[in-house]
């Protein structure tokens, strides 16, 4: 209460600062979670479309191929603009193209499959989170069973009326105890497993901290990704029109895209 009162007066406190940091962290994590969920759905659809469009090709177009094709399409649409407007549009396009290319240099994301590699890291974090929750449930039910066992044992001793009165008095604790026992039996967990469960949960938290740092370092710029998605969607939409398919494919292959090879390592690769 004292901390809340101080915070309301505009006085920063250690607890208040900590709570703000936690809130900010959870907000960033929630935003990242939504971004990856959207990206997962989008990638599945887009990769299928690209496979159908380039079924005779061994190497699918890179992200920069799509970006270049998109800006070529924009240039074509300005054929009837005056010279000044065309030059101004070209300058804007060059700046946007450079921004995307610089982001690709920084992240090493060159193809749509590279996005999938990053999503695999996120999927691993989610799987670890689920396993951590299961392990923590096991530990919690073990602790609950140990804490309430004396009450459960006492409820079985004495005369019938004494037992019934005791059970009624401790009805909630006994129900909680039985729930814990059912969970432990269903999951084949014994008190001897507690240390192992705690150790495994700690290892997974450490792994998730490392994986989360990788994602943070990857600089998942939501605005850049939005621009890339728009470029890819626009080009694919044009390519789906029969009268434009050949010309769009030609634009996709008009550049020999070379992007620096920095990338997120595979989960099976050793870290340097």
Coordinates of C-alpha atoms in Angstrom, one line a residue:
X1 CA 0.0 0.0 0.0
X2 CA 2.8 2.4 0.8
X3 CA 4.5 1.7 -2.5
X4 CA 1.2 2.3 -4.4
X5 CA 0.8 5.6 -2.5
X6 CA 4.3 6.7 -3.4
X7 CA 3.8 5.8 -7.0
X8 CA 0.5 7.7 -7.2
X9 CA 2.4 10.8 -6.0
X10 CA 4.9 10.3 -8.9
X11 CA 7.7 9.0 -6.7
X12 CA 9.5 6.1 -8.4
X13 CA 10.1 3.1 -6.2
X14 CA 12.3 -0.1 -6.7
X15 CA 9.2 -2.3 -6.7
X16 CA 7.4 0.1 -9.0
X17 CA 10.3 0.1 -11.5
X18 CA 10.5 -3.7 -11.3
X19 CA 6.8 -4.0 -12.0
X20 CA 7.1 -1.7 -15.0
X21 CA 10.0 -3.7 -16.4
X22 CA 7.9 -6.9 -16.1
X23 CA 4.9 -5.2 -17.8
X24 CA 7.1 -4.0 -20.6
X25 CA 8.8 -7.4 -21.0
X26 CA 5.4 -9.2 -21.1
X27 CA 4.1 -6.6 -23.6
X28 CA 7.1 -7.1 -25.9
X29 CA 6.7 -10.9 -25.7
X30 CA 3.0 -10.7 -26.4
X31 CA 3.6 -8.5 -29.4
X32 CA 6.3 -10.9 -30.7
X33 CA 3.9 -13.8 -30.2
X34 CA 1.2 -12.1 -32.3
X35 CA 3.7 -11.2 -35.0
X36 CA 5.0 -14.8 -35.3
X37 CA 1.5 -16.2 -35.3
X38 CA 0.5 -13.9 -38.2
X39 CA 3.8 -14.7 -40.0
X40 CA 3.3 -18.4 -39.6
X41 CA -0.1 -18.3 -41.3
X42 CA 1.1 -16.0 -44.0
X43 CA 4.2 -18.0 -44.8
X44 CA 2.2 -21.2 -45.2
X45 CA -0.1 -19.7 -47.8
X46 CA 2.7 -17.8 -49.7
X47 CA 5.1 -20.7 -49.9
X48 CA 2.4 -22.8 -51.5
X49 CA 1.6 -20.1 -54.0
X50 CA 5.3 -19.7 -54.9
X51 CA 5.7 -23.4 -55.3
X52 CA 2.8 -23.5 -57.8
X53 CA 4.0 -20.4 -59.6
X54 CA 7.6 -21.7 -60.0
X55 CA 7.0 -25.4 -60.1
X56 CA 9.5 -26.0 -62.9
X57 CA 12.3 -24.1 -61.1
X58 CA 14.7 -25.6 -58.7
X59 CA 15.5 -22.4 -56.8
X60 CA 12.5 -20.2 -55.6
X61 CA 12.9 -16.4 -55.7
X62 CA 14.5 -14.7 -52.8
X63 CA 12.9 -12.0 -50.8
X64 CA 14.9 -9.3 -52.6
X65 CA 13.7 -10.8 -56.0
X66 CA 10.2 -10.1 -54.9
X67 CA 11.1 -6.6 -53.6
X68 CA 12.8 -5.7 -56.8
X69 CA 9.9 -7.1 -58.9
X70 CA 7.4 -5.1 -56.8
X71 CA 9.3 -1.8 -57.3
X72 CA 9.6 -2.6 -61.0
X73 CA 5.8 -2.9 -61.1
X74 CA 5.5 0.4 -59.4
X75 CA 7.8 2.0 -61.9
X76 CA 5.7 0.6 -64.8
X77 CA 2.6 2.1 -63.2
X78 CA 4.1 5.6 -63.4
X79 CA 4.6 5.5 -67.2
X80 CA 2.1 8.4 -67.7
X81 CA 3.4 10.6 -64.9
X82 CA 5.3 13.7 -65.6
X83 CA 9.1 13.6 -65.4
X84 CA 9.3 15.3 -62.0
X85 CA 6.7 13.0 -60.4
X86 CA 8.5 9.9 -61.9
X87 CA 11.9 11.1 -60.4
X88 CA 10.3 11.7 -57.0
X89 CA 8.6 8.3 -57.0
X90 CA 11.9 6.7 -58.0
X91 CA 13.7 8.3 -55.1
X92 CA 11.0 7.2 -52.6
X93 CA 11.3 3.6 -54.0
X94 CA 15.1 3.6 -53.7
X95 CA 14.9 4.6 -50.1
X96 CA 12.4 1.9 -49.2
X97 CA 14.3 -0.7 -51.2
X98 CA 17.5 0.3 -49.4
X99 CA 15.9 0.0 -46.0
X100 CA 14.6 -3.5 -46.7
X101 CA 18.0 -4.5 -48.1
X102 CA 19.9 -3.1 -45.1
X103 CA 17.5 -5.0 -42.7
X104 CA 18.2 -8.2 -44.7
X105 CA 22.0 -7.6 -44.4
X106 CA 21.6 -7.2 -40.6
X107 CA 19.4 -10.2 -40.0
X108 CA 20.7 -12.6 -42.8
X109 CA 17.1 -13.3 -43.8
X110 CA 17.4 -13.9 -47.5
X111 CA 14.5 -16.2 -48.4
X112 CA 11.0 -17.0 -47.0
X113 CA 12.5 -20.3 -45.8
X114 CA 14.8 -18.2 -43.6
X115 CA 11.7 -16.8 -41.9
X116 CA 10.6 -20.4 -41.3
X117 CA 14.0 -21.1 -39.6
X118 CA 13.3 -18.2 -37.3
X119 CA 9.8 -19.5 -36.6
X120 CA 11.3 -22.8 -35.7
X121 CA 13.2 -21.1 -32.9
X122 CA 10.0 -19.6 -31.7
X123 CA 8.2 -22.9 -31.9
X124 CA 10.9 -24.4 -29.8
X125 CA 10.4 -21.7 -27.2
X126 CA 6.6 -22.4 -27.2
X127 CA 7.2 -26.2 -26.8
X128 CA 9.7 -25.6 -23.9
X129 CA 7.1 -23.3 -22.2
X130 CA 4.5 -26.0 -22.4
X131 CA 6.9 -28.6 -20.9
X132 CA 8.0 -26.1 -18.2
X133 CA 4.3 -25.7 -17.3
X134 CA 3.8 -29.5 -17.1
X135 CA 6.9 -29.8 -14.9
X136 CA 5.9 -27.0 -12.6
X137 CA 2.4 -28.6 -12.3
X138 CA 4.1 -31.9 -11.2
X139 CA 6.2 -30.1 -8.6
X140 CA 3.2 -28.1 -7.4
X141 CA 1.1 -31.3 -7.0
X142 CA 4.0 -33.1 -5.2
X143 CA 4.3 -30.2 -2.8
X144 CA 0.5 -30.1 -2.3
X145 CA 0.3 -33.8 -1.6
X146 CA 3.2 -33.6 0.9
X147 CA 1.7 -30.6 2.7
X148 CA -1.8 -32.1 3.0
X149 CA -0.8 -35.8 3.7
X150 CA -0.9 -35.4 7.5
X151 CA -4.5 -34.1 7.2
X152 CA -5.4 -37.0 4.8
X153 CA -3.8 -39.6 7.2
X154 CA -5.6 -38.2 10.3
X155 CA -8.9 -38.3 8.4
X156 CA -8.6 -42.1 8.4
X157 CA -8.0 -42.6 12.1
X158 CA -10.4 -42.7 15.1
X159 CA -14.0 -43.6 15.4
X160 CA -16.4 -43.1 12.5
X161 CA -18.1 -40.0 14.0
X162 CA -14.7 -38.4 14.7
X163 CA -13.5 -39.2 11.2
X164 CA -16.6 -37.8 9.6
X165 CA -16.5 -34.6 11.7
X166 CA -12.8 -34.2 10.9
X167 CA -13.3 -34.8 7.2
X168 CA -16.1 -32.2 7.1
X169 CA -14.0 -29.6 8.9
X170 CA -11.1 -30.2 6.4
X171 CA -13.2 -30.9 3.3
X172 CA -11.4 -28.4 1.1
X173 CA -7.9 -29.6 2.0
X174 CA -8.9 -33.2 1.5
X175 CA -10.4 -32.4 -1.9
X176 CA -7.2 -30.6 -2.9
X177 CA -5.1 -33.6 -1.7
X178 CA -7.2 -36.0 -3.7
X179 CA -6.9 -33.9 -6.8
X180 CA -3.1 -33.8 -6.4
X181 CA -2.9 -37.6 -5.9
X182 CA -5.0 -38.2 -9.0
X183 CA -2.7 -36.0 -11.1
X184 CA 0.4 -37.6 -9.8
X185 CA -0.9 -41.1 -10.4
X186 CA -2.1 -40.3 -13.9
X187 CA 1.3 -38.8 -14.8
X188 CA 3.3 -41.5 -12.9
X189 CA 5.0 -39.0 -10.7
X190 CA 6.5 -39.9 -7.3
X191 CA 8.1 -37.8 -4.6
X192 CA 11.5 -39.1 -5.7
X193 CA 11.0 -37.3 -9.1
X194 CA 10.8 -33.8 -7.6
X195 CA 14.5 -33.0 -7.9
X196 CA 14.6 -34.3 -11.5
X197 CA 11.5 -32.2 -12.4
X198 CA 13.0 -29.1 -10.9
X199 CA 16.3 -29.6 -12.7
X200 CA 14.6 -30.2 -16.1
X201 CA 12.5 -27.1 -15.7
X202 CA 15.5 -25.0 -14.8
X203 CA 17.4 -26.3 -17.9
X204 CA 14.5 -25.4 -20.1
X205 CA 14.2 -21.9 -18.7
X206 CA 17.9 -21.4 -19.4
X207 CA 17.4 -22.7 -23.0
X208 CA 14.5 -20.4 -23.5
X209 CA 16.4 -17.4 -22.2
X210 CA 19.1 -18.2 -24.8
X211 CA 16.6 -18.7 -27.7
X212 CA 14.7 -15.5 -26.7
X213 CA 18.0 -13.6 -26.9
X214 CA 18.5 -14.9 -30.4
X215 CA 15.1 -13.7 -31.5
X216 CA 15.7 -10.3 -29.9
X217 CA 19.1 -10.0 -31.7
X218 CA 17.3 -10.9 -35.0
X219 CA 15.6 -7.5 -35.0
X220 CA 12.2 -8.6 -36.1
X221 CA 11.2 -5.1 -37.3
X222 CA 7.4 -5.3 -37.7
X223 CA 7.3 -2.4 -40.2
X224 CA 10.0 -3.9 -42.5
X225 CA 8.3 -7.3 -42.3
X226 CA 5.0 -5.6 -43.2
X227 CA 6.6 -4.0 -46.3
X228 CA 8.1 -7.3 -47.3
X229 CA 4.8 -9.1 -47.0
X230 CA 3.1 -6.3 -49.0
X231 CA 5.7 -6.6 -51.8
X232 CA 5.4 -10.4 -51.9
X233 CA 1.6 -10.4 -51.9
X234 CA 1.4 -7.7 -54.6
X235 CA 3.8 -9.6 -56.9
X236 CA 2.0 -12.9 -56.4
X237 CA -1.4 -11.3 -57.0
X238 CA -0.1 -9.9 -60.3
X239 CA 1.5 -13.2 -61.2
X240 CA -1.9 -15.0 -60.7
X241 CA -3.3 -13.0 -63.6
X242 CA -2.8 -15.1 -66.8
X243 CA -2.1 -12.0 -69.0
X244 CA 0.6 -10.8 -66.6
X245 CA 2.2 -14.1 -65.4
X246 CA 5.1 -14.2 -67.8
X247 CA 6.1 -10.6 -67.4
X248 CA 6.0 -10.9 -63.6
X249 CA 8.1 -14.0 -63.7
X250 CA 10.6 -12.1 -65.9
X251 CA 10.8 -9.3 -63.4
X252 CA 11.4 -11.9 -60.6
X253 CA 14.5 -13.1 -62.5
X254 CA 15.7 -9.8 -63.7
X255 CA 18.2 -9.4 -60.9
X256 CA 20.9 -11.7 -59.6
X257 CA 20.2 -11.0 -55.9
X258 CA 23.2 -11.4 -53.7
X259 CA 22.5 -11.0 -50.0
X260 CA 25.1 -11.4 -47.2
X261 CA 25.1 -14.9 -45.8
X262 CA 24.7 -14.0 -42.2
X263 CA 21.7 -15.9 -40.8
X264 CA 20.3 -17.6 -37.7
X265 CA 22.1 -20.9 -37.3
X266 CA 20.2 -24.2 -37.4
X267 CA 19.4 -25.7 -34.0
X268 CA 21.8 -28.6 -34.9
X269 CA 24.7 -26.3 -35.6
X270 CA 27.3 -25.6 -32.9
X271 CA 27.4 -22.0 -31.8
X272 CA 30.7 -20.1 -32.5

